Coordinates of C-alpha atoms in Angstrom, one line a residue:
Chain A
X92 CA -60.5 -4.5 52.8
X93 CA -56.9 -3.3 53.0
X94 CA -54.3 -1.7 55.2
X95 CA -51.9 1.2 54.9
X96 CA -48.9 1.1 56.9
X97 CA -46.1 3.7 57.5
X98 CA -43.0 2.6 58.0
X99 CA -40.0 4.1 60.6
X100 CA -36.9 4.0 59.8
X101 CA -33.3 4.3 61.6
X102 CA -30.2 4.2 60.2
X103 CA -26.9 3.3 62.3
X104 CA -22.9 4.2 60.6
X105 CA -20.2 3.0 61.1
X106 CA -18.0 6.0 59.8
X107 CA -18.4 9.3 61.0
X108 CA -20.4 10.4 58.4
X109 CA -24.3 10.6 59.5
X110 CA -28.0 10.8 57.1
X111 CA -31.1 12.0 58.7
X112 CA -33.8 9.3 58.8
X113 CA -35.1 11.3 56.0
X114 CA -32.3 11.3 54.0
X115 CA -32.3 7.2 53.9
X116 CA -35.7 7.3 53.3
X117 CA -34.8 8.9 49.9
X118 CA -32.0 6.3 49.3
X119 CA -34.8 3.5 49.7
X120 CA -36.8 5.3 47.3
X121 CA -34.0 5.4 44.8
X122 CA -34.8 1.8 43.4
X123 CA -38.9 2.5 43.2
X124 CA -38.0 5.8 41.3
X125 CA -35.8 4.3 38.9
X126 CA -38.3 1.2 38.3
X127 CA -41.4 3.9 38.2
X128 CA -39.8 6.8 37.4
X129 CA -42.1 8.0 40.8
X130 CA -42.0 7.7 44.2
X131 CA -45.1 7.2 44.3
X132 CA -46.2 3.9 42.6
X133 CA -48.5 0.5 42.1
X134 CA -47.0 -2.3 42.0
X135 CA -47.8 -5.8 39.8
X136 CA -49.3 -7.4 43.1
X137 CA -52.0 -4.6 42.9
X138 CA -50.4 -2.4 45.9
X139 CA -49.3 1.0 46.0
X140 CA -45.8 1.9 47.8
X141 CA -44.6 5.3 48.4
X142 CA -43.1 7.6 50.1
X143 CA -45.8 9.6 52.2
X144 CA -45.7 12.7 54.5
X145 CA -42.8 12.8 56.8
X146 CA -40.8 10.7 54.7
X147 CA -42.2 7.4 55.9
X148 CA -42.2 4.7 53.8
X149 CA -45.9 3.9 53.0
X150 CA -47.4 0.5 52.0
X151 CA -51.0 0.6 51.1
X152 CA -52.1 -3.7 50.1
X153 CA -54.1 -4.3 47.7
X154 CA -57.7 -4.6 47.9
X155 CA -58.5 -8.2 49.5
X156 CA -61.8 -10.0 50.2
X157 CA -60.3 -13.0 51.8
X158 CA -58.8 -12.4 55.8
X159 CA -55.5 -14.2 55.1
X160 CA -54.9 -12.9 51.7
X161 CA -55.1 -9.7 53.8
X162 CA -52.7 -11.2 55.8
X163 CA -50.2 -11.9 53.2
X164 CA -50.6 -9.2 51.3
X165 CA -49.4 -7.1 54.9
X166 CA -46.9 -9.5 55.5
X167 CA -45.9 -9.2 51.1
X168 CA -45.2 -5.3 52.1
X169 CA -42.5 -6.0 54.7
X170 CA -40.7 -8.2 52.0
X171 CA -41.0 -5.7 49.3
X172 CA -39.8 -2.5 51.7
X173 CA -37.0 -5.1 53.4
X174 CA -35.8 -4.9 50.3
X175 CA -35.8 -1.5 49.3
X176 CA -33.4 -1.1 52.6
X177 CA -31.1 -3.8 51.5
X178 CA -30.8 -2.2 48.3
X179 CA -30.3 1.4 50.0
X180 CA -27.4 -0.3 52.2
X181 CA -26.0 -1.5 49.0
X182 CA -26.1 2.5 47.4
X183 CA -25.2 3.8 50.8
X184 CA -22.2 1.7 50.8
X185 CA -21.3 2.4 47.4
X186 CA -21.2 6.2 48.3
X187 CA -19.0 5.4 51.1
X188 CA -21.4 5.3 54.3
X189 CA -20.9 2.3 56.1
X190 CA -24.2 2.2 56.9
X191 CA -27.4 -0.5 58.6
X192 CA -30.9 0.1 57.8
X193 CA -33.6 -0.5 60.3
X194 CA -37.3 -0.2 58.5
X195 CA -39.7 -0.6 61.7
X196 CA -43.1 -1.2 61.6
X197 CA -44.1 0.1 64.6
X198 CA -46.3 3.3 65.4
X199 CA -43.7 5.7 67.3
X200 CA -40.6 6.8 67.8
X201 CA -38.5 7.3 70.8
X202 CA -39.6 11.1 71.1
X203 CA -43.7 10.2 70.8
X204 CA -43.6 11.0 67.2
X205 CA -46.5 8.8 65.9
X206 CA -47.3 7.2 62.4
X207 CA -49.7 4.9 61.4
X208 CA -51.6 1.2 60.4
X209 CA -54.5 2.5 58.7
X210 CA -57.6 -0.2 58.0
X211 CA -60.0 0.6 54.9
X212 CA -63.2 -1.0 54.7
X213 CA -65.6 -1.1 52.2
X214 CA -69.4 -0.5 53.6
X215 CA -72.6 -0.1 52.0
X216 CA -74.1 3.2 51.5
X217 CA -77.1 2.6 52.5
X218 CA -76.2 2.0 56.0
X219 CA -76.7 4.8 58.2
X220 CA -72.9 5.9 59.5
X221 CA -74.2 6.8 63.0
X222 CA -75.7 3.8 63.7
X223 CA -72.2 2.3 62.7
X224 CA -70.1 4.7 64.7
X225 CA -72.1 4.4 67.7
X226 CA -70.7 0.9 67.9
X227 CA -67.4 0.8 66.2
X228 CA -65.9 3.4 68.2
X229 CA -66.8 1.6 71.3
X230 CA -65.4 -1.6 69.8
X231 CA -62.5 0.3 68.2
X232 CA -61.4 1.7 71.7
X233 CA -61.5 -1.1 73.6
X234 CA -60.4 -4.2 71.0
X235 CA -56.5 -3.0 71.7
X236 CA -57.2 -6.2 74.7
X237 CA -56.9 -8.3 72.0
X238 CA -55.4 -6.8 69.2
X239 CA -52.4 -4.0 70.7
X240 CA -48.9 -4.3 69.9
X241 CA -47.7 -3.2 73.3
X242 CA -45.2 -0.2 73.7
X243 CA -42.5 0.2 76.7
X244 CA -43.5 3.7 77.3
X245 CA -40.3 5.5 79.5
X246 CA -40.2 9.0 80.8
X247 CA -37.7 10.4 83.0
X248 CA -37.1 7.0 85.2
X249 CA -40.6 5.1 85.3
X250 CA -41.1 3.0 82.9
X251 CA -44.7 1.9 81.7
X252 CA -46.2 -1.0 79.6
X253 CA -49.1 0.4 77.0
X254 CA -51.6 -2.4 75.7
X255 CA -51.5 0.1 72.9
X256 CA -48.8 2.0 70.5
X257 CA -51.4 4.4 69.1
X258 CA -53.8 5.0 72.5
X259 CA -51.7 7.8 73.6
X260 CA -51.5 8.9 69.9
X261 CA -55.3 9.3 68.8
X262 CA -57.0 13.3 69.7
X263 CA -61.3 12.7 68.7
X264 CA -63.8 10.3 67.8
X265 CA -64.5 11.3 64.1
X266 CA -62.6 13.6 61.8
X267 CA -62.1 14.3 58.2
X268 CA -58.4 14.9 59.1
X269 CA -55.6 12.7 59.9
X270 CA -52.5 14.8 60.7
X271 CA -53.9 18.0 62.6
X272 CA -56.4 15.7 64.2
X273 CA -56.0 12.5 64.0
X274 CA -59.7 10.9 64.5
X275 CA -60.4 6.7 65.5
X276 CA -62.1 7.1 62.7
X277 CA -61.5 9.0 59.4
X278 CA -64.8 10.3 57.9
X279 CA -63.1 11.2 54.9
X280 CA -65.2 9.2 52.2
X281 CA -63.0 7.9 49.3
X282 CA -64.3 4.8 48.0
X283 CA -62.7 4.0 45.1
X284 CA -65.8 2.1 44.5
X285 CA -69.2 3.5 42.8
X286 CA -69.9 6.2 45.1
X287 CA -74.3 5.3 45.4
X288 CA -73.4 2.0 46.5
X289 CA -70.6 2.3 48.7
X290 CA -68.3 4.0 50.9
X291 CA -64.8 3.9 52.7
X292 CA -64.6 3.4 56.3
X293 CA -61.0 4.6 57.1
X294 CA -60.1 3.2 60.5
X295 CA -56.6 5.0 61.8
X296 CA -56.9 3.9 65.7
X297 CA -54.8 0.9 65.1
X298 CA -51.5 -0.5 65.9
X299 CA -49.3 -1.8 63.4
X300 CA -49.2 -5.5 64.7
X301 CA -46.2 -7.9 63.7
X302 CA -47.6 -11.0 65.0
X303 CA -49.8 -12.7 62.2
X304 CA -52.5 -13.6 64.8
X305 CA -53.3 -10.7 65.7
X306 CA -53.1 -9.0 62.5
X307 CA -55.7 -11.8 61.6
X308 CA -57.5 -10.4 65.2
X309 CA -57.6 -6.8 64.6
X310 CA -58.6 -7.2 60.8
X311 CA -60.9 -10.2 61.4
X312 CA -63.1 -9.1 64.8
X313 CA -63.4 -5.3 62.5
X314 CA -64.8 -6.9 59.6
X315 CA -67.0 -9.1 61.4
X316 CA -68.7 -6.4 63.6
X317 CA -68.9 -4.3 60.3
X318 CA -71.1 -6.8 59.1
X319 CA -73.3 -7.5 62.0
X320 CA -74.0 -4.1 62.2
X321 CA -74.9 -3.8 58.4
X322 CA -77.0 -6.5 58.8
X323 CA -79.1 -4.2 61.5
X324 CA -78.6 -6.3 64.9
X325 CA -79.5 -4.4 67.5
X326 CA -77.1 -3.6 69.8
X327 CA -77.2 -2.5 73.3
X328 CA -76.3 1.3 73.8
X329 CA -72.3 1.0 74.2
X330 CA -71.5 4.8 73.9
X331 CA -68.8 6.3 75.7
X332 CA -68.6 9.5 77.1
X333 CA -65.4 10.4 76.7
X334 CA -63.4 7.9 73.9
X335 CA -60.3 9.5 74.1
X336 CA -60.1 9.1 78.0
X337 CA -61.3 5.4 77.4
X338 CA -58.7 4.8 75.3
X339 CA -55.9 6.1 77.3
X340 CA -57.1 4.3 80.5
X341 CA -57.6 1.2 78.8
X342 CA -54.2 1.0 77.3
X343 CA -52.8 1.4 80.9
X344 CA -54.7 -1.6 81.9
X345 CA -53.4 -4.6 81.3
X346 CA -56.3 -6.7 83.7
X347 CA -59.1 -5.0 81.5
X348 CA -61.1 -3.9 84.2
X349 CA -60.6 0.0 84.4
X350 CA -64.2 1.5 84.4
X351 CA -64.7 3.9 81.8
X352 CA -67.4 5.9 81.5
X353 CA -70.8 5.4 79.5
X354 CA -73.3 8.1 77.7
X355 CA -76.1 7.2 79.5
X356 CA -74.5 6.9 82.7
X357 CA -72.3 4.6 84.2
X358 CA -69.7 2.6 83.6
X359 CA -68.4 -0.7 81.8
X360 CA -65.0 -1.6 81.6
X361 CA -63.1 -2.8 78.4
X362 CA -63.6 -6.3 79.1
X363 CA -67.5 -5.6 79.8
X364 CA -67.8 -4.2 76.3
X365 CA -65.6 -6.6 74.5
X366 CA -67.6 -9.7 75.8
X367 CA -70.9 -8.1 74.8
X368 CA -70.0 -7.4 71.1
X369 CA -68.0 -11.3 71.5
X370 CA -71.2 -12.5 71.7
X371 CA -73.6 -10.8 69.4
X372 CA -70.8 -11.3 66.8
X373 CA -70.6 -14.7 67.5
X374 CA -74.5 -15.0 67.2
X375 CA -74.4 -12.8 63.9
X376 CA -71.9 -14.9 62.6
X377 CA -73.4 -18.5 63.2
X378 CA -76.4 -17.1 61.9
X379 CA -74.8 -15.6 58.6
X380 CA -73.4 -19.3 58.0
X381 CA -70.0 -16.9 58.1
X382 CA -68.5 -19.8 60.4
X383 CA -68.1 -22.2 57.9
X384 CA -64.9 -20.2 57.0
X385 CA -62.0 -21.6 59.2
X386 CA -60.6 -18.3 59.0
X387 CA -63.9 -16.9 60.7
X388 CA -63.7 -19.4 63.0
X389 CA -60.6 -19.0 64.1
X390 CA -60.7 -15.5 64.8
X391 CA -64.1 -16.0 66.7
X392 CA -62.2 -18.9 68.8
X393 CA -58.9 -16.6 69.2
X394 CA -61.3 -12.9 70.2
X395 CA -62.8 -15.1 73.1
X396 CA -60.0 -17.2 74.2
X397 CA -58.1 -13.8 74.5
X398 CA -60.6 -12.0 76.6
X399 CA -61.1 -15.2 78.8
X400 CA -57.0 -15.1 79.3
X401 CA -57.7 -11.7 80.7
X402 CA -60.4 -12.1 82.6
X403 CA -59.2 -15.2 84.6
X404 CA -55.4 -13.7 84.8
X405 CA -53.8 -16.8 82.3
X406 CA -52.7 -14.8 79.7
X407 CA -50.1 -17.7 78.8
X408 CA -53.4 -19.2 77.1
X409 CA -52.6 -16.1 74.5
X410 CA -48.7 -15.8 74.7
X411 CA -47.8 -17.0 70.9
X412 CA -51.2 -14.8 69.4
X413 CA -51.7 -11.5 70.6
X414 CA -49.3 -9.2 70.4
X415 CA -49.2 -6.8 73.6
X416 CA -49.2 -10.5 75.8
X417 CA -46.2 -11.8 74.0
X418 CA -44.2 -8.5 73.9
X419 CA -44.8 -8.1 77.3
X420 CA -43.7 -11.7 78.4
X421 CA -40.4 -11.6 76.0
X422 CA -39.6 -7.7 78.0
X423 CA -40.0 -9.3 81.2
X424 CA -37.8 -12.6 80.5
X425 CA -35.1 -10.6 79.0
X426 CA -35.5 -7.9 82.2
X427 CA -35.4 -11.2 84.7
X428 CA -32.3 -12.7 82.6
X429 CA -30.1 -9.5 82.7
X430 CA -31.6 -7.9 85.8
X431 CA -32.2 -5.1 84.2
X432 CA -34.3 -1.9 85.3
X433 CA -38.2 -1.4 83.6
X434 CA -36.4 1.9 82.1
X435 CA -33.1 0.0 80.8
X436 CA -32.3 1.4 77.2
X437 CA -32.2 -2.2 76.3
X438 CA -35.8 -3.2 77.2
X439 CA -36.5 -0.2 74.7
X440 CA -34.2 -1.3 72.2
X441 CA -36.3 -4.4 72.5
X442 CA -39.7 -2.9 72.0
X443 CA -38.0 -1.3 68.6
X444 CA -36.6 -4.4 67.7
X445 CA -39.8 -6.2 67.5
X446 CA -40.9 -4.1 65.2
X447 CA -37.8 -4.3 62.7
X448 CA -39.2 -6.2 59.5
X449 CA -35.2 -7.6 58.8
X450 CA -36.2 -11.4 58.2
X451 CA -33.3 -12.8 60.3
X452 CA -33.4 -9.5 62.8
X453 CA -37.1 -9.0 63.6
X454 CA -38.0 -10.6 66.8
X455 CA -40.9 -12.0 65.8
X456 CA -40.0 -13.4 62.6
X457 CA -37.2 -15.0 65.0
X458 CA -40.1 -16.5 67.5
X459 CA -41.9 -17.8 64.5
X460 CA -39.1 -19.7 63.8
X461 CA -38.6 -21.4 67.0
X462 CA -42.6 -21.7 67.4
X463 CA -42.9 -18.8 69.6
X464 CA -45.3 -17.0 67.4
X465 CA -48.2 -18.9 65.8
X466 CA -48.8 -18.2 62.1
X467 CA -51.9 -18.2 60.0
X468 CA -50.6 -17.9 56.3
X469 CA -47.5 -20.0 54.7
X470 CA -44.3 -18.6 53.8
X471 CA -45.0 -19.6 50.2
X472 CA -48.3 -17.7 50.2
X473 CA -46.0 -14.7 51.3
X474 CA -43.6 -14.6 48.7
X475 CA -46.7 -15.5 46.2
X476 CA -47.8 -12.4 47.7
X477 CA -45.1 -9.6 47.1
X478 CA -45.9 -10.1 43.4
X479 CA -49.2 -12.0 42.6
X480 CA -52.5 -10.0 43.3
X481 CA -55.5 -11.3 45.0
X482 CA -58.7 -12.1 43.5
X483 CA -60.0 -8.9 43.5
X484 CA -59.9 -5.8 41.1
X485 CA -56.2 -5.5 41.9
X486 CA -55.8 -8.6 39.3
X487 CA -57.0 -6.3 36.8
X488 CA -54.2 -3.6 38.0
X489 CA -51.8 -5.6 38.6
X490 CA -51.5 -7.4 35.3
X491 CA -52.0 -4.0 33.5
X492 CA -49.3 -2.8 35.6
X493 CA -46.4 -6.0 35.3
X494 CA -47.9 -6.0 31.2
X495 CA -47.3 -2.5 30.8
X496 CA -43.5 -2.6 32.4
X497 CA -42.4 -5.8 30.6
X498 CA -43.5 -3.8 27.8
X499 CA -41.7 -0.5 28.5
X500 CA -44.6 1.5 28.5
X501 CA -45.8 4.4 30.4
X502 CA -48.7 4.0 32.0
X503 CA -50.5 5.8 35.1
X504 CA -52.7 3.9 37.3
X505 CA -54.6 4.3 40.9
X506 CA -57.1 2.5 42.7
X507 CA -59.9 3.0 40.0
X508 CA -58.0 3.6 36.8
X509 CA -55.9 2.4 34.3
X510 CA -54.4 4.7 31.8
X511 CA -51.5 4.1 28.5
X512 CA -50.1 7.0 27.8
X513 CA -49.8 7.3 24.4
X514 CA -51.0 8.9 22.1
X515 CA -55.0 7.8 22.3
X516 CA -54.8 7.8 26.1
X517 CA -56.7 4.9 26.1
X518 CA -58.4 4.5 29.6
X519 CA -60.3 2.3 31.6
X520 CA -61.8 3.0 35.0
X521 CA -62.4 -0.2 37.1
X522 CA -65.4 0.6 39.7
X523 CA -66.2 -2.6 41.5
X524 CA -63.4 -3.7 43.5
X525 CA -64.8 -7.6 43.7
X526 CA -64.7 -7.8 39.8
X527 CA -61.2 -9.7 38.8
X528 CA -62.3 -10.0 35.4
X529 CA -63.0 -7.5 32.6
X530 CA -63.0 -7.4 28.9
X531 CA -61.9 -3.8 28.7
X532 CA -59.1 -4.4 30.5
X533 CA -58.1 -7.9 28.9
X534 CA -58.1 -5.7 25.9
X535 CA -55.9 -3.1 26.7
X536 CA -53.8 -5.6 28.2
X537 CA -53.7 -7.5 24.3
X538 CA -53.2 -4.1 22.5
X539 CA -49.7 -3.9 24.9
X540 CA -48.9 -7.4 23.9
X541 CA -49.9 -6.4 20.2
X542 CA -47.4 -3.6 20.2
X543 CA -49.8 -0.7 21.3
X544 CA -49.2 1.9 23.4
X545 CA -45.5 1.4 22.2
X546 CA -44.0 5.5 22.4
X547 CA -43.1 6.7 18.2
Chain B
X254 CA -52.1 -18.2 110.2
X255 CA -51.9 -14.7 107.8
X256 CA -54.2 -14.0 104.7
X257 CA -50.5 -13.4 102.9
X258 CA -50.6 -17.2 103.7
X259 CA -53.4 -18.6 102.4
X260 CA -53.6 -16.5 99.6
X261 CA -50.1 -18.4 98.2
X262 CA -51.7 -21.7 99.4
X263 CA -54.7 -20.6 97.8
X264 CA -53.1 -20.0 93.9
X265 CA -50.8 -23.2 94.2
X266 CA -47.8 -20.8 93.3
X267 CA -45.4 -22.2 95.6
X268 CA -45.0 -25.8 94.4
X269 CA -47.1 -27.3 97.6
X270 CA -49.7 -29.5 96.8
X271 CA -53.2 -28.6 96.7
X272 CA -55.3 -28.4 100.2
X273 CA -57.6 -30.9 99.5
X274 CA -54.4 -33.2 98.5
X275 CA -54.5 -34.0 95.5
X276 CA -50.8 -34.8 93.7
X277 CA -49.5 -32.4 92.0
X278 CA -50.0 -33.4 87.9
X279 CA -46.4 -33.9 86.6
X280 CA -46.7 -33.7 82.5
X281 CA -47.0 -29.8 83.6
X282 CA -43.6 -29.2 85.1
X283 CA -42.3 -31.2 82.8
X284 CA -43.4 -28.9 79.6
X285 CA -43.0 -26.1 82.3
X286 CA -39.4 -27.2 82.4
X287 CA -39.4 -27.4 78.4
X288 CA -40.9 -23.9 77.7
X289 CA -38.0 -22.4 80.2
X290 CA -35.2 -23.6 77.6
X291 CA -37.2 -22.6 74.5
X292 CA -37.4 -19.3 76.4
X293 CA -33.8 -19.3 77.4
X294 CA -32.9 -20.2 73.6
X295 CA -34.9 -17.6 72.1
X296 CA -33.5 -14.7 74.6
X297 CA -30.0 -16.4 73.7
X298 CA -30.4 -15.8 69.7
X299 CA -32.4 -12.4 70.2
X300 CA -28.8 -11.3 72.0
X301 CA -27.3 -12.2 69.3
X302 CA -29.3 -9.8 66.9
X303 CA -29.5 -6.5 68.5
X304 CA -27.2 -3.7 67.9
X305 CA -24.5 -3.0 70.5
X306 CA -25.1 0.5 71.7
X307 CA -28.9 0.1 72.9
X308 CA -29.1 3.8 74.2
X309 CA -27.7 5.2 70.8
X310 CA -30.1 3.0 69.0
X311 CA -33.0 4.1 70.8
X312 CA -32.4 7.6 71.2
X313 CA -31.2 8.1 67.0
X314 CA -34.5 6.8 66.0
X315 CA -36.5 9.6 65.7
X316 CA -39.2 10.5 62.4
X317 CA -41.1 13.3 61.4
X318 CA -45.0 12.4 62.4
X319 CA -47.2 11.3 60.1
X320 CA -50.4 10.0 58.1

């Protein structure tokens, strides 16, 4: 597993002179491309950061088997592109522009510009894809209950709380494209795996999420249903007959109980649908022996304690883990406090805010702190994080990679391979992403140490 | 009596104790009461955080779309 997520960013001065967002997105590049010579790069924790289309910052985490390395590693990329912005301040400054950098992870901006969280998962090839889409994209609509960020959406002067950033975003079911489109699902099939055995499930429905619970939610519940279904459960006919309504109703519904409509008639409502797959993951799971992992177990406890806060109306049992609940309690407090209107400027700086990855600014890195936001990972495994690679192929990358630069040699790497550039062009290509050892690599990684690969 | 009536009685909202008269649990109020200044502390510091022109903020941060 691993996510991709663009970044926003703003930029305020306090001269008169201005930068587009684009233009500071450049500036925060500045220190990758003089570290990589690229903007476009892996880094020694096995991730690749760069600068993607519409000058978004882009943080793709490294390949992860374990949920709350996934976690880290997500949480590792807001570290690493806080401090690109720091530095950029620092160069901005230096060329006389007074100037703060906000990098937001959030999925639009204030003119419904939208940018996103992508989720990769690795499936087996054997599995039929229908019989997996038929499912996921009736889970994937409706599991923004328990895992949306929330957005204060404002037109003219009505004001409107989305479950969802990326609801109103989202234009079919299933695509090979992403910007003309923009599909639930990508169909594009890159594994970066062997191709017979496996293949990439590219999820793009969801919303960046700050809070680590329900990062832990969205990633966790996905991967779990992913596995029940390539275990063949059968489930009960869930098909929607029109996702892209669904997912717009649902996100206006907060209570969970908008109808949408089904395939073979009727109706179900998000809650329906969400309590159905509940249990047959549940069942799947125990079965599977997967809830001997406390991780497992707490997202299984966390997906149903969620969708019991919505059904009986208590969503304080949810307020410190999933996302949309606390955003929306912190917007109405601060409303109440400064009696403010639901369209206030300052209930939308708030939304934005909540999104800002500062350490000391972000809101929720601030509720953390006071206990207002549970967390599933330590700070230390954070930090560990931003430069250590999980136990997956991206050990292999990663120590090629940090290797290769203590060395000063140039190198070029992706997902798959790993490449010296000198002049053998010696080469290895890495195909299982769940092997963290390999002898080729260990000895490319000695022929660096031995002096190889040095430039003549 | 009114079904506006019952309906508060009903959800316990309004502090009164429950019809079939039962005390009130304190512990409750008391964290209640505990949560409020947590809450009140929080919204304090967040104040404290946020940039001074909210409509300028909001209104400069515009992107170019993406994926």
């Amino acid at each position: 597993m691993g996510v991709e997520t663009e970044f926003g960013v703003n930029a305020t001065f306090t001269g008169t002179a201005r930068l587009s967002p684009e233009e500071v997105s450049r500036y925060l590049f500045r220190k990758v491309v003089a570290w990589g010579r690229s903007s476009n790069v892996f880094l020694g924790n096995g991730s690749r950061l760069y600068l993607d289309v519409g000058s978004h910052p882009e943080y793709a985490t490294a390949e992860c088997t374990d949920l709350l390395d996934l976690v880290a590693h997500d949480r590792a990329g807001e570290i690493i592109v806080q401090d690109l912005a720091h530095d950029a301040e620092q160069r901005l400054a230096e060329e006389g522009f007074g100037a703060v950098v906000y990098v937001l992870k959030n999925n639009v901006d204030s003119r419904g510009n939208s940018y996103g969280s992508h989720e990769n998962y690795l499936i087996e090839r054997r599995t039929r894809m229908e019989r997996i889409t038929e499912t996921l994209v009736p889970f994937l609509v409706t599991r923004q209950l328990v895992t949306g960020a929330g957005r204060l959406h404002v037109t003219e002067q009505r004001a409107t709380y989305l479950v969802s950033q990326r609801a109103d975003h989202m234009w079919e079911d299933l695509s090979s494209a992403t910007t003309r489109s923009r599909p639930i699902i990508n169909t594009r099939d890159e594994p970066h795996a062997d191709p017979e055995r496996h293949r990439r499930l590219h999820v793009i429905v969801g919303d960046s999420t700050m809070s680590q619970t329900t990062t832990l939610l969205r990633l966790g519940t996905t991967h779990l249903v992913l596995q029940m279904l390539e275990a063949g459960t059968v489930v009960p006919d869930l098909v929607l007959a029109n996702p892209m309504q669904a997912i717009r109703d649902i996100s206006r519904d907060p209570t969970g109980r908008v109808p949408v409509r089904l395939r073979r008639g009727g109706t179900a409502t998000a809650l329906e649908i969400q309590e159905e797959l509940l249990g047959l993951t549940t069942r799947y799971a125990e079965g599977a022996g997967l809830t001997e992992h406390p991780a497992y177990r707490d997202v299984l406890e966390l997906w149903e304690r969620g969708l019991h806060a919505i059904a009986t109306e208590r969503l304080d049992l949810v307020d410190t883990e999933i996302e949309w609940v606390m955003k929306k309690k912190l917007l109405d407090s601060y409303a109440a406090r400064h009696d403010l209107d639901p369209w206030d400027s300052r209930l939308q700086q708030l939304d934005l805010a909540w999104h800002d990855i500062h350490p000391s600014r972000g809101l929720v890195r601030i509720m953390e702190r006071s206990g207002a936001a549970r967390t599933v990972v330590e700070p230390e495994r954070i930090t560990a994080a931003t430069t250590t690679p999980p136990p997956t192929r991206a050990r292999l990358r990663g120590d090629f990679v940090r290797t290769a630069s203590e060395h000063r040699r140039d190198f070029t790497v992706d997902w798959v391979h790993l490449k010296l550039n000198d002049a053998a062009q010696r080469t290895v290509i890495c195909k299982d992403p769940f092997a963290d050892e390999d002898p080729r690599v260990e000895a490319l990684i000695e022929h660096i140490r031995g002096g190889g690969g040095a430039h003549t | 009596m009114s079904q506006q009536h019952f309906d508060r009685r009903g959800r316990g909202g309004d502090g009164e104790p429950d019809a079939d008269g039962a005390p009130p649990p304190t512990a409750p109020a008391a964290q209640s009461a505990e949560r409020d200044a947590a809450l009140d502390s929080l919204l304090d510091e967040i104040d404290g955080v946020l940039e001074s022109n909210a409509t300028e903020f909001v209104h400069g941060f515009v992107q170019k779309g993406g994926e």
